[in-house]
mmCIF file of C-alpha atoms in Angstrom:
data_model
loop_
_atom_site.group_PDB
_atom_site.id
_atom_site.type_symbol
_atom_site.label_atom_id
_atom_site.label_comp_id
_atom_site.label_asym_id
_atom_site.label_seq_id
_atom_site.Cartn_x
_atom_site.Cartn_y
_atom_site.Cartn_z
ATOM 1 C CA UNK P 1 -16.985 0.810 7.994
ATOM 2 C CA UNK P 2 -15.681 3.292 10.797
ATOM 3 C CA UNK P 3 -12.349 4.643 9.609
ATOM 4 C CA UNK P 4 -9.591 7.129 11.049
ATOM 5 C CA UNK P 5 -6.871 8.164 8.878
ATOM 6 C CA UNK P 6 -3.851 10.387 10.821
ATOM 7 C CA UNK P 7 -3.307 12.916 7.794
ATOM 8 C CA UNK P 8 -5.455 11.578 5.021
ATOM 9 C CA UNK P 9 -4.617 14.020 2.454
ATOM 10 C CA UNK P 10 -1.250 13.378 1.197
ATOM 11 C CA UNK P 11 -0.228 11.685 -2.370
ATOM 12 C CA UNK P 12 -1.155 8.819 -1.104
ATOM 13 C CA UNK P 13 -4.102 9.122 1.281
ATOM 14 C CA UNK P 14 -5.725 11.541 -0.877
ATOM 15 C CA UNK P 15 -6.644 8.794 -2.941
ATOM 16 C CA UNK P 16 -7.759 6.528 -0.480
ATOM 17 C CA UNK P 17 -10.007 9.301 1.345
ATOM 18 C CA UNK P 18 -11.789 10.066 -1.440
ATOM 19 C CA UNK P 19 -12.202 6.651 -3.000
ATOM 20 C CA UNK P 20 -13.542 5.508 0.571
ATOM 21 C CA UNK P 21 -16.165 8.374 0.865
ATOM 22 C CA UNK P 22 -17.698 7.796 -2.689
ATOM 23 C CA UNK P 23 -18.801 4.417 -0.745
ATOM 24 C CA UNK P 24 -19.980 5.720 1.837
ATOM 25 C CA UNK P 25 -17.619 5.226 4.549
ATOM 26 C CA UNK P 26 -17.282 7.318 8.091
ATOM 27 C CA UNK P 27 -14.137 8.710 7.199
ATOM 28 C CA UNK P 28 -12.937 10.372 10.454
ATOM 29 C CA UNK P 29 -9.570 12.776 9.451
ATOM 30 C CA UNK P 30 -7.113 13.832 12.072
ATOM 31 C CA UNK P 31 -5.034 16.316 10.866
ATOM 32 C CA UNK P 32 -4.404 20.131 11.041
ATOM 33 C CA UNK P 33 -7.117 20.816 8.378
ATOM 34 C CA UNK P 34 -4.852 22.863 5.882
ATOM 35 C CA UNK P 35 -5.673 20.328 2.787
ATOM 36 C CA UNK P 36 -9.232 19.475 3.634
ATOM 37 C CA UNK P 37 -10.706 21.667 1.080
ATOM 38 C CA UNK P 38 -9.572 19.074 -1.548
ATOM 39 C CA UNK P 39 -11.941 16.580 -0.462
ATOM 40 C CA UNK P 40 -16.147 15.479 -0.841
ATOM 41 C CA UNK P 41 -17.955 17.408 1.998
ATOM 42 C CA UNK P 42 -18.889 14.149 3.622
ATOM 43 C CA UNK P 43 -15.286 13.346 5.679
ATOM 44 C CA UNK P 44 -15.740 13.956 9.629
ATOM 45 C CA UNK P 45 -12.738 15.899 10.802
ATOM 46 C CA UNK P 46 -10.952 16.255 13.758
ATOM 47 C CA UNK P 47 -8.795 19.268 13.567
ATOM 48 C CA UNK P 48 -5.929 19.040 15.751
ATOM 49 C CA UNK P 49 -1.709 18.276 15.861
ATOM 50 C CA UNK P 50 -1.374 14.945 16.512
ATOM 51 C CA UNK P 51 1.677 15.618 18.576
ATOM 52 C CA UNK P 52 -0.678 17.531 21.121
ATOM 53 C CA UNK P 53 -1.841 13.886 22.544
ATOM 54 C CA UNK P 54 -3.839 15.239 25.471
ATOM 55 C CA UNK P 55 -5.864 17.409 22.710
ATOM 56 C CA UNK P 56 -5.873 14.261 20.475
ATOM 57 C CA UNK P 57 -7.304 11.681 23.494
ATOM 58 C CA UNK P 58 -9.961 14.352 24.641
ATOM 59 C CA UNK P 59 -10.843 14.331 20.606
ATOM 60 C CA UNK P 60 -10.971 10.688 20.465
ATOM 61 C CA UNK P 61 -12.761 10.225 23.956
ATOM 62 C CA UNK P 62 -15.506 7.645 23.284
ATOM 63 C CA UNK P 63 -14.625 6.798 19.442
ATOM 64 C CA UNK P 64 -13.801 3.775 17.839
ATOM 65 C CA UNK P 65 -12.850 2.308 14.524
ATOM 66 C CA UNK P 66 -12.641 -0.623 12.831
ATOM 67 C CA UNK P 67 -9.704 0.244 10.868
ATOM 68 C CA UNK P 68 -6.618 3.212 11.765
ATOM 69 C CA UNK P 69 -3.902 4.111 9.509
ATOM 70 C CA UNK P 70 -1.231 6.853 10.280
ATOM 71 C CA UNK P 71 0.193 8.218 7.093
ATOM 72 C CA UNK P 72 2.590 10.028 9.049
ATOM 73 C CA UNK P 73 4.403 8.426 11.458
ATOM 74 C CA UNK P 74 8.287 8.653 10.932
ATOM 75 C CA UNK P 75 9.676 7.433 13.802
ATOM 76 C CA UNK P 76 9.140 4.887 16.772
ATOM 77 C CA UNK P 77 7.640 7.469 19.402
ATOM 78 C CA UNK P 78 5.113 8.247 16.652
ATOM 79 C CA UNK P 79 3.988 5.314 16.814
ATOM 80 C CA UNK P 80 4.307 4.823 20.513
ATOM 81 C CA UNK P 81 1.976 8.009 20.581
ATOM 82 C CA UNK P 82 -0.371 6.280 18.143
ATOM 83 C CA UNK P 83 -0.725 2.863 20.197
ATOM 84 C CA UNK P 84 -1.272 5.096 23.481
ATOM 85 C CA UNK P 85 -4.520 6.528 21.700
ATOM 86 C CA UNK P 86 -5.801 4.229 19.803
ATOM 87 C CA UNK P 87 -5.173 0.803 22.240
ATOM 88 C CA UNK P 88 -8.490 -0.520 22.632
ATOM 89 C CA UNK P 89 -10.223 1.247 20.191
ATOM 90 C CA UNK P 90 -9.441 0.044 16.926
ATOM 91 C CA UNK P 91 -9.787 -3.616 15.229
ATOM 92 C CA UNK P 92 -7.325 -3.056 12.628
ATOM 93 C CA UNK P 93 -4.209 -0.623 12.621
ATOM 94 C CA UNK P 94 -2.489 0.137 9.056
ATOM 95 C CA UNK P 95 1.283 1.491 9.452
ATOM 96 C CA UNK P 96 2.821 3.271 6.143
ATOM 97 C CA UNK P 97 6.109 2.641 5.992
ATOM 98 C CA UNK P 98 7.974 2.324 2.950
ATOM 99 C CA UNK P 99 9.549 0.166 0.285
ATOM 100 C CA UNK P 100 13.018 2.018 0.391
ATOM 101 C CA UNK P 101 13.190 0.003 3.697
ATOM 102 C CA UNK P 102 14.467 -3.281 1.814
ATOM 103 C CA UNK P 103 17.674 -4.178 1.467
ATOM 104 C CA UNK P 104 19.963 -1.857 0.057
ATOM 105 C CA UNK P 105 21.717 -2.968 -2.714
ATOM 106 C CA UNK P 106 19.353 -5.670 -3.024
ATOM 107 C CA UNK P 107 20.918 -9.519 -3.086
ATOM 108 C CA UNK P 108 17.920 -10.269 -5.548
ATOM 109 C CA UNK P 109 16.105 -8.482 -7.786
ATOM 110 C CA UNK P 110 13.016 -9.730 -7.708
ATOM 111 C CA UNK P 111 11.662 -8.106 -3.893
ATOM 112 C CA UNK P 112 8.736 -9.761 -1.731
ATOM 113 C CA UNK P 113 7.916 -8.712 1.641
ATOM 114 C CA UNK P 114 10.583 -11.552 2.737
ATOM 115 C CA UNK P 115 13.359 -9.382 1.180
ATOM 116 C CA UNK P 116 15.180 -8.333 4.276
ATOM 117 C CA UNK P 117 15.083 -4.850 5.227
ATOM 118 C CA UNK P 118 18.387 -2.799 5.402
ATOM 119 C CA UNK P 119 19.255 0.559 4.429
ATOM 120 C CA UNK P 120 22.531 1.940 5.453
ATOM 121 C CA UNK P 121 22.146 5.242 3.533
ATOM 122 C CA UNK P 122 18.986 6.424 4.655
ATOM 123 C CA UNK P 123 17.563 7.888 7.747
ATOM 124 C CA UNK P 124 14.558 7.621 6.739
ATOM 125 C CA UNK P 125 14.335 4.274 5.430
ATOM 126 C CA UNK P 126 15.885 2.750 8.862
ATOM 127 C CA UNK P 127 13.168 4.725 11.273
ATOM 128 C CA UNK P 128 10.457 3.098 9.361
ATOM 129 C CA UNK P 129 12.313 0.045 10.058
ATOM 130 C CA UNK P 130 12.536 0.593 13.540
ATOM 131 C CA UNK P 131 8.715 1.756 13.463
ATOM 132 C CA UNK P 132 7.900 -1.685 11.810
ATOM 133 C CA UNK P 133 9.682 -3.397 14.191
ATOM 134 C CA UNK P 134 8.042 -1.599 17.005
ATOM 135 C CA UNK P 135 4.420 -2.596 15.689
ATOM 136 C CA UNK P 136 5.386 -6.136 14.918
ATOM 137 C CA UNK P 137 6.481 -6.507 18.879
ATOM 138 C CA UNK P 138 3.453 -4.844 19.635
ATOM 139 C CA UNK P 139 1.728 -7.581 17.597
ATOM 140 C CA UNK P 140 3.480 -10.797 18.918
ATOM 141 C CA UNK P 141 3.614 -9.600 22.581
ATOM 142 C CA UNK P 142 0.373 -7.621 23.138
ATOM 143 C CA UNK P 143 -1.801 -8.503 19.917
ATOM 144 C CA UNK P 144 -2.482 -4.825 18.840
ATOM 145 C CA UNK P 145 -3.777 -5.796 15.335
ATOM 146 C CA UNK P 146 -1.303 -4.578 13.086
ATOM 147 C CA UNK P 147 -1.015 -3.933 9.179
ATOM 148 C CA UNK P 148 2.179 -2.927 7.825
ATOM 149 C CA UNK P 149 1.864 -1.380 4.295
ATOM 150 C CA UNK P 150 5.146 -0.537 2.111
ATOM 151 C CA UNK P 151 4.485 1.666 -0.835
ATOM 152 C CA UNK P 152 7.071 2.377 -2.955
ATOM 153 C CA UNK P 153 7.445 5.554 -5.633
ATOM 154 C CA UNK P 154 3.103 6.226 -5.552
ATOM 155 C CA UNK P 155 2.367 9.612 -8.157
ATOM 156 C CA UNK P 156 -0.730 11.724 -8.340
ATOM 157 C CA UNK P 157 -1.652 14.151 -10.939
ATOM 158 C CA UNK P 158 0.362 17.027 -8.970
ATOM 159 C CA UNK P 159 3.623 15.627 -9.181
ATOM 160 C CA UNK P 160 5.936 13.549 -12.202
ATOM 161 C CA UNK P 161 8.114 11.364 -10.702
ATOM 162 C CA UNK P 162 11.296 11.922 -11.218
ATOM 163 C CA UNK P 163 14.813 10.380 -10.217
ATOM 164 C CA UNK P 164 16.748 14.044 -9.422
ATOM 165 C CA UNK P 165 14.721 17.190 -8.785
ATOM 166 C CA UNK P 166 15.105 20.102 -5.842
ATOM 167 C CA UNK P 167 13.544 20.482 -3.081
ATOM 168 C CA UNK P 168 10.848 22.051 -4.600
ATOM 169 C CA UNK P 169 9.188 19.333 -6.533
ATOM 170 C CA UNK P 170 9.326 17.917 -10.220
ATOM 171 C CA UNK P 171 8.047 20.841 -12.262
ATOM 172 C CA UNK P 172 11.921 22.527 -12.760
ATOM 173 C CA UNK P 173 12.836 19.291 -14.669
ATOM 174 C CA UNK P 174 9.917 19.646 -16.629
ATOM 175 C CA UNK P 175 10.774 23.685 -17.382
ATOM 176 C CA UNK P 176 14.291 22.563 -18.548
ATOM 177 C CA UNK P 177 12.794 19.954 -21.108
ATOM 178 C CA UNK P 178 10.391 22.989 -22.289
ATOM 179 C CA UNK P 179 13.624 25.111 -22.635
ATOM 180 C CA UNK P 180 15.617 22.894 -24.554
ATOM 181 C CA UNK P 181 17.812 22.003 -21.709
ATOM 182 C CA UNK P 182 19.284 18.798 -20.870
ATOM 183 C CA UNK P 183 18.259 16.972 -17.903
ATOM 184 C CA UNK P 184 20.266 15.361 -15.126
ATOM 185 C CA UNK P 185 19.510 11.579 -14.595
ATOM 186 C CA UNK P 186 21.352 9.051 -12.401
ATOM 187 C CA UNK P 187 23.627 6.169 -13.882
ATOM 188 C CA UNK P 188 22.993 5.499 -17.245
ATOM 189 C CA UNK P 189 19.292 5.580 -17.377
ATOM 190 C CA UNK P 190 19.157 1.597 -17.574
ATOM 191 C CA UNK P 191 18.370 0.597 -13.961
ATOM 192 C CA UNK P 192 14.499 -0.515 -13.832
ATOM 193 C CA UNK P 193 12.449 1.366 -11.548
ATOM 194 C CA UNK P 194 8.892 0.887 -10.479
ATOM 195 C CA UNK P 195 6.502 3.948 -10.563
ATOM 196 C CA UNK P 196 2.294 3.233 -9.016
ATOM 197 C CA UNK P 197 -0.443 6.269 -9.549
ATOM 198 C CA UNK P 198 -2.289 7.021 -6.468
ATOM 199 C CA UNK P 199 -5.452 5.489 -8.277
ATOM 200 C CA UNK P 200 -4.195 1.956 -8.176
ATOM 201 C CA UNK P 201 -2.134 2.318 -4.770
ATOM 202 C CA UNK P 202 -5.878 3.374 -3.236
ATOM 203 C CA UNK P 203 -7.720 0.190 -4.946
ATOM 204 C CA UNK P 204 -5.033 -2.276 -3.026
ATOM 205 C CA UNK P 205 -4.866 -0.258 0.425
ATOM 206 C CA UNK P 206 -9.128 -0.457 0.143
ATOM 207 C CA UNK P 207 -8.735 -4.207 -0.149
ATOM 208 C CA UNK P 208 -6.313 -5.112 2.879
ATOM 209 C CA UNK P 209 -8.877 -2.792 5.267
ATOM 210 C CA UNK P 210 -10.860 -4.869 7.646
ATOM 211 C CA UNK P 211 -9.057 -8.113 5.825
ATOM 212 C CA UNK P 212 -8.305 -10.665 9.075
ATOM 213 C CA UNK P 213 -6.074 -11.924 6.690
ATOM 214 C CA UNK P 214 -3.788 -8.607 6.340
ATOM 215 C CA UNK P 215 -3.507 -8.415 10.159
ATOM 216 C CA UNK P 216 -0.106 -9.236 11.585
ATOM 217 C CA UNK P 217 1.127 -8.989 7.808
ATOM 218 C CA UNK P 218 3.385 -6.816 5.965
ATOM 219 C CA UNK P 219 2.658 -6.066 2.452
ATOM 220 C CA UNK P 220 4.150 -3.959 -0.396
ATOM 221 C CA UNK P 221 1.373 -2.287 -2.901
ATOM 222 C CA UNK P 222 3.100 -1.395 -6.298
ATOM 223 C CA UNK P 223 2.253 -1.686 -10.116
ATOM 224 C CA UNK P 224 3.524 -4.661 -11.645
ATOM 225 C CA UNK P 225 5.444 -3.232 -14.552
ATOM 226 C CA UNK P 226 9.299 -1.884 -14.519
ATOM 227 C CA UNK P 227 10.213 0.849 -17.086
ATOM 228 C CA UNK P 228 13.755 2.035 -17.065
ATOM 229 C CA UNK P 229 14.437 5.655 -16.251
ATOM 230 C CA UNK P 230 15.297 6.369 -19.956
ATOM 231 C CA UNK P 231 12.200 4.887 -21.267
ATOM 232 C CA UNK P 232 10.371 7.619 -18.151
ATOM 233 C CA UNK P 233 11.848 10.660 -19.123
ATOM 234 C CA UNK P 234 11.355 9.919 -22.518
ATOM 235 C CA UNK P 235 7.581 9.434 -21.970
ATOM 236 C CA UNK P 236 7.739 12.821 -20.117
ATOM 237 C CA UNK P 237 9.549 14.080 -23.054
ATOM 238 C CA UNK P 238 6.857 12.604 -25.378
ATOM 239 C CA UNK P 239 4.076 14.427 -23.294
ATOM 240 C CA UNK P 240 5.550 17.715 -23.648
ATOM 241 C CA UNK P 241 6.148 17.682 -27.410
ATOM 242 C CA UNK P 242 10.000 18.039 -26.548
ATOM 243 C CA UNK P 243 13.348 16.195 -27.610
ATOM 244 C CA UNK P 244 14.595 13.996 -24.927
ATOM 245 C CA UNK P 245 18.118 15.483 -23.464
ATOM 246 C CA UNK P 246 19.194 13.060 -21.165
ATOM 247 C CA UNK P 247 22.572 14.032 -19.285
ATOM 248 C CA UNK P 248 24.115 11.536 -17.049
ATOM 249 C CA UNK P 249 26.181 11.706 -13.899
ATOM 250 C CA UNK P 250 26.687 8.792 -11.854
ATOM 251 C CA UNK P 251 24.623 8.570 -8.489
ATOM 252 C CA UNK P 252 27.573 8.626 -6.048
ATOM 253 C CA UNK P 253 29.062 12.426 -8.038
ATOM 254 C CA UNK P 254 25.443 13.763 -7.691
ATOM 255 C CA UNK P 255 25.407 12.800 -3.838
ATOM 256 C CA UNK P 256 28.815 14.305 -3.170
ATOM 257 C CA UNK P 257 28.146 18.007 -4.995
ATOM 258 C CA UNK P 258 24.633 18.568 -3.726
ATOM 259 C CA UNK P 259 23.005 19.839 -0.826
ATOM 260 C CA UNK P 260 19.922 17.502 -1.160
ATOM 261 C CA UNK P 261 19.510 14.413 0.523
ATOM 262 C CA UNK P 262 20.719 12.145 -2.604
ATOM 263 C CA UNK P 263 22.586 9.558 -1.011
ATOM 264 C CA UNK P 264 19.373 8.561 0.547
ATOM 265 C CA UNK P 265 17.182 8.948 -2.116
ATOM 266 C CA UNK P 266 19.607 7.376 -4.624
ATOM 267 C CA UNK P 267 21.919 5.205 -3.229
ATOM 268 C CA UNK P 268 19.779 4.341 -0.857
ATOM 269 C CA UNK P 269 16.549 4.201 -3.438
ATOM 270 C CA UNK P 270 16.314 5.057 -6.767
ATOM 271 C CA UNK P 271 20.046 4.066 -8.177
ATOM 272 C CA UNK P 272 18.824 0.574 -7.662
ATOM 273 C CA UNK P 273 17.181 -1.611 -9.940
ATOM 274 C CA UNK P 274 13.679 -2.668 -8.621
ATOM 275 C CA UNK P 275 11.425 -5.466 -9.595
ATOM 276 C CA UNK P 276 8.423 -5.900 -7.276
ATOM 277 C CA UNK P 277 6.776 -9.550 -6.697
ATOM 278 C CA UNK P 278 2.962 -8.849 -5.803
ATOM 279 C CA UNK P 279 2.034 -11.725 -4.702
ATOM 280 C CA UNK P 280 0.839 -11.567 -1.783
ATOM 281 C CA UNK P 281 -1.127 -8.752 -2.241
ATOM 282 C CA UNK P 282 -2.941 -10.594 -4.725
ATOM 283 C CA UNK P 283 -3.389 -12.969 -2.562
ATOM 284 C CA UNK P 284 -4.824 -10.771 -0.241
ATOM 285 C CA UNK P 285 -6.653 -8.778 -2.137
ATOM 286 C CA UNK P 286 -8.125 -11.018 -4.993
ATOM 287 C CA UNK P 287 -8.485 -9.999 -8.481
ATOM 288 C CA UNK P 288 -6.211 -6.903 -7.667
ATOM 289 C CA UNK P 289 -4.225 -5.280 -10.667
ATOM 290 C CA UNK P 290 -2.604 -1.843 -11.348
ATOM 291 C CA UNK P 291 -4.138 -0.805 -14.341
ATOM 292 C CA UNK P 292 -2.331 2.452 -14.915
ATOM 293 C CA UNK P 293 0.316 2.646 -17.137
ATOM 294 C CA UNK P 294 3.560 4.715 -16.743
ATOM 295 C CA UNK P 295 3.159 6.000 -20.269
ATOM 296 C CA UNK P 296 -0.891 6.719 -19.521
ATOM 297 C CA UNK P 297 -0.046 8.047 -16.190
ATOM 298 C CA UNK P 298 2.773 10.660 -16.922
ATOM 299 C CA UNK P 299 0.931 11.600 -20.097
ATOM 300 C CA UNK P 300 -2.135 12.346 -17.358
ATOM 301 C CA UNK P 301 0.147 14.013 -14.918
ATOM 302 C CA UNK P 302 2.462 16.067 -17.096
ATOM 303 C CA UNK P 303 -0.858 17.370 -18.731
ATOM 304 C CA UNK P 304 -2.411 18.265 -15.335
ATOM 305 C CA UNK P 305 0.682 20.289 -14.401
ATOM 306 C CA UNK P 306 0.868 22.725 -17.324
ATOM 307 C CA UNK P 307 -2.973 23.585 -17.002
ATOM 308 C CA UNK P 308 -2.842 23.918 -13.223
ATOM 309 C CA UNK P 309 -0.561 27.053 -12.198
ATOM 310 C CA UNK P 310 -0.204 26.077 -9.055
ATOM 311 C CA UNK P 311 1.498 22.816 -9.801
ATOM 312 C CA UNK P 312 4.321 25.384 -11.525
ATOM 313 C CA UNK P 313 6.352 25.687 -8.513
ATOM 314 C CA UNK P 314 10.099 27.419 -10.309
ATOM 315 C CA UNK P 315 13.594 26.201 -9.085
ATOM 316 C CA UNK P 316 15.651 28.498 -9.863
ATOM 317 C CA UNK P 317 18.467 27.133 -7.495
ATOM 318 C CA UNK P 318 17.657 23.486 -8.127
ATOM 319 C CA UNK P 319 18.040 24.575 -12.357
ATOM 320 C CA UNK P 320 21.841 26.421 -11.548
ATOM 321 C CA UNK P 321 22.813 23.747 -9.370
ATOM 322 C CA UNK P 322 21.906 21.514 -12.654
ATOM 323 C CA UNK P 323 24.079 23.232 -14.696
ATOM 324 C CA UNK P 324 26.856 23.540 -12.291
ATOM 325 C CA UNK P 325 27.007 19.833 -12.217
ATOM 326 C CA UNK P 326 26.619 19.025 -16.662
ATOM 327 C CA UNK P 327 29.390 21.843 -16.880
ATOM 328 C CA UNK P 328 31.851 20.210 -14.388
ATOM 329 C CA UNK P 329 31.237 16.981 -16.180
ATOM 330 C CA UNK P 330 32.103 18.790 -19.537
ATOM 331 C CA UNK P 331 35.466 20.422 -18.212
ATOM 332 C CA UNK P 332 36.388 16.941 -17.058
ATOM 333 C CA UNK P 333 35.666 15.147 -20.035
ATOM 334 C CA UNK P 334 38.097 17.958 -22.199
ATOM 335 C CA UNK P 335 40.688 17.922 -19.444
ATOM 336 C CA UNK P 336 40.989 14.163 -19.803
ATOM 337 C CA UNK P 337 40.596 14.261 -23.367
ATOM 338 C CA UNK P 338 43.499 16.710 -24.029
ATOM 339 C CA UNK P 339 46.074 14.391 -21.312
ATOM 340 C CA UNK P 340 45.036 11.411 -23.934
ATOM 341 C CA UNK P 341 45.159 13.378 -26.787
ATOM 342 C CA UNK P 342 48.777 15.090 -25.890
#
């Protein structure tokens, strides 16, 4: 199989890439070549910016693939870009887009790919709406042979998913743990969230490529099993030998006091309970399963951070802004408790 990935070595595609060229696929990679080094020797790159599409076309000039997939298109005129390039040349497209684009809060909480999609609170999640809808009308009117794939919170062994972190990734929350410090987690810690490693994400992307069945179809790719974010943390707790100091603010207070994006990523994501139906994957792709674990895979991941310096990125600003927030809380709490108590 001929294959072109736009990025290819993200979370995500990292997986993919390298599970592809252990088979021996012709795994073309267009990116800007900064990550390559953490792949087999065997991928054929193309080093360029995508957004430089006369540089692109000349690049592409005479090529074609029997699957694409852009693992970084954001918005519509990404994708406009994308279908100017690759028109003709390509028997299967694969769109990323994203399983925060479902309806926020959801009416039911069991999601399939029929679960409508509508996000008010994110920017994010409504371009990759608009993107799908783009590649859909591309599909019905002009028969470009779309795949739309909607992956929802996918880990690797760089990064422990988390519910609130800064801006510069999980391993702050896991250096508060380490220090005894409690750690900030949305609601009550009840809600039921879905986590998928990289691994098993890569095993059920593999399986809708060059599948006539997939094309024209949009399907989500997630592990079947829902943990709470209590019983996560915990686990993370677990895997550093640490008590588990849960503090928590509701999701609404967290997106009013911070300067991170959290009404998208919570109200608009994580502050809602998730169950996903993989049905149709399954159907798709017979005989798939996720077979790893939360517990297995943070255990994996937490282990692979505290061996691997440069997985230790500090938040110093993310870790005050922390305690800003638990000792607001606590002045409320005694400033209420002392008007009941008078």
């Amino acid at each position: 199989m001929k294959v072109l990935f736009i990025g290819g070595t993200g979370t995500i595609s990292t997986a993919i890439s390298r599970r592809l060229l252990e088979t021996g696929c012709e795994l073309y990679l267009l990116n800007r070549g900064s990550r390559n080094h953490i792949l087999p020797g065997d991928a054929r790159y193309i080093t360029a910016d995508i957004n430089d599409e006369a540089a692109v076309s000349s690049a592409l000039e005479g090529l074609s693939f029997d699957v694409a997939a852009d693992f970084i298109g954001f918005i519509p005129s990404h994708l406009e870009r994308d279908y100017r390039l690759l028109k003709g040349k390509v028997s299967q497209f694969i769109y990323i887009s994203s399983a925060s684009a479902y309806q926020k809060p959801p009416a039911d909480y069991l999601i399939t790919e029929s679960t409508p999609l509508a996000n008010p609170y994110w920017e994010y999640s409504r371009n990759k709406i608009a993107c799908e809808d783009f590649l859909f009308r591309l599909y019905r009117e002009n028969g470009f042979p779309v795949t739309v794939v909607r992956p929802s919170h996918t880990y690797d062994e760089r990064s422990v998913p988390l519910g609130v972190h800064g801006s510069k990734g999980s391993y702050q929350v896991l250096k508060r743990m380490q220090e005894g410090k409690p750690v900030i987690i949305q609601g009550d810690g009840t809600s039921l969230w879905t986590v998928t490693h990289n691994s098993d994400f890569a095993r059920g992307f593999i399986g809708l490529m060059g599948n006539i069945h997939a094309v024209g179809q949009a399907v989500h790719i997630t592990s079947d099993e829902s943990v709470t974010w209590n019983q996560l943390y915990r686990t993370i707790a677990d895997a550093l030998g640490v008590p588990f100091k849960p503090y928590y603010v509701p999701s609404d207070f967290l997106a009013a006091v911070s300067n991170y994006d959290l009404t998208g990523s919570l109200t608009g994501d994580k502050a809602n309970s998730v169950v996903f139906d993989n049905t149709k994957l399954k159907r798709l792709v017979p005989g798939f399963t996720a077979e790893k674990r939360m517990d297995q895979g943070i255990r994996e991941t937490v282990a692979y951070v505290l061996s691997h310096p440069e997985c230790q990125t500090a938040d110093p600003e993310f870790d005050a802004w922390c305690d800003r927030v638990i000792a607001a809380m606590e002045r409320a709490k005694q400033e209420i408790q002392k008007e009941v108590w008078a």
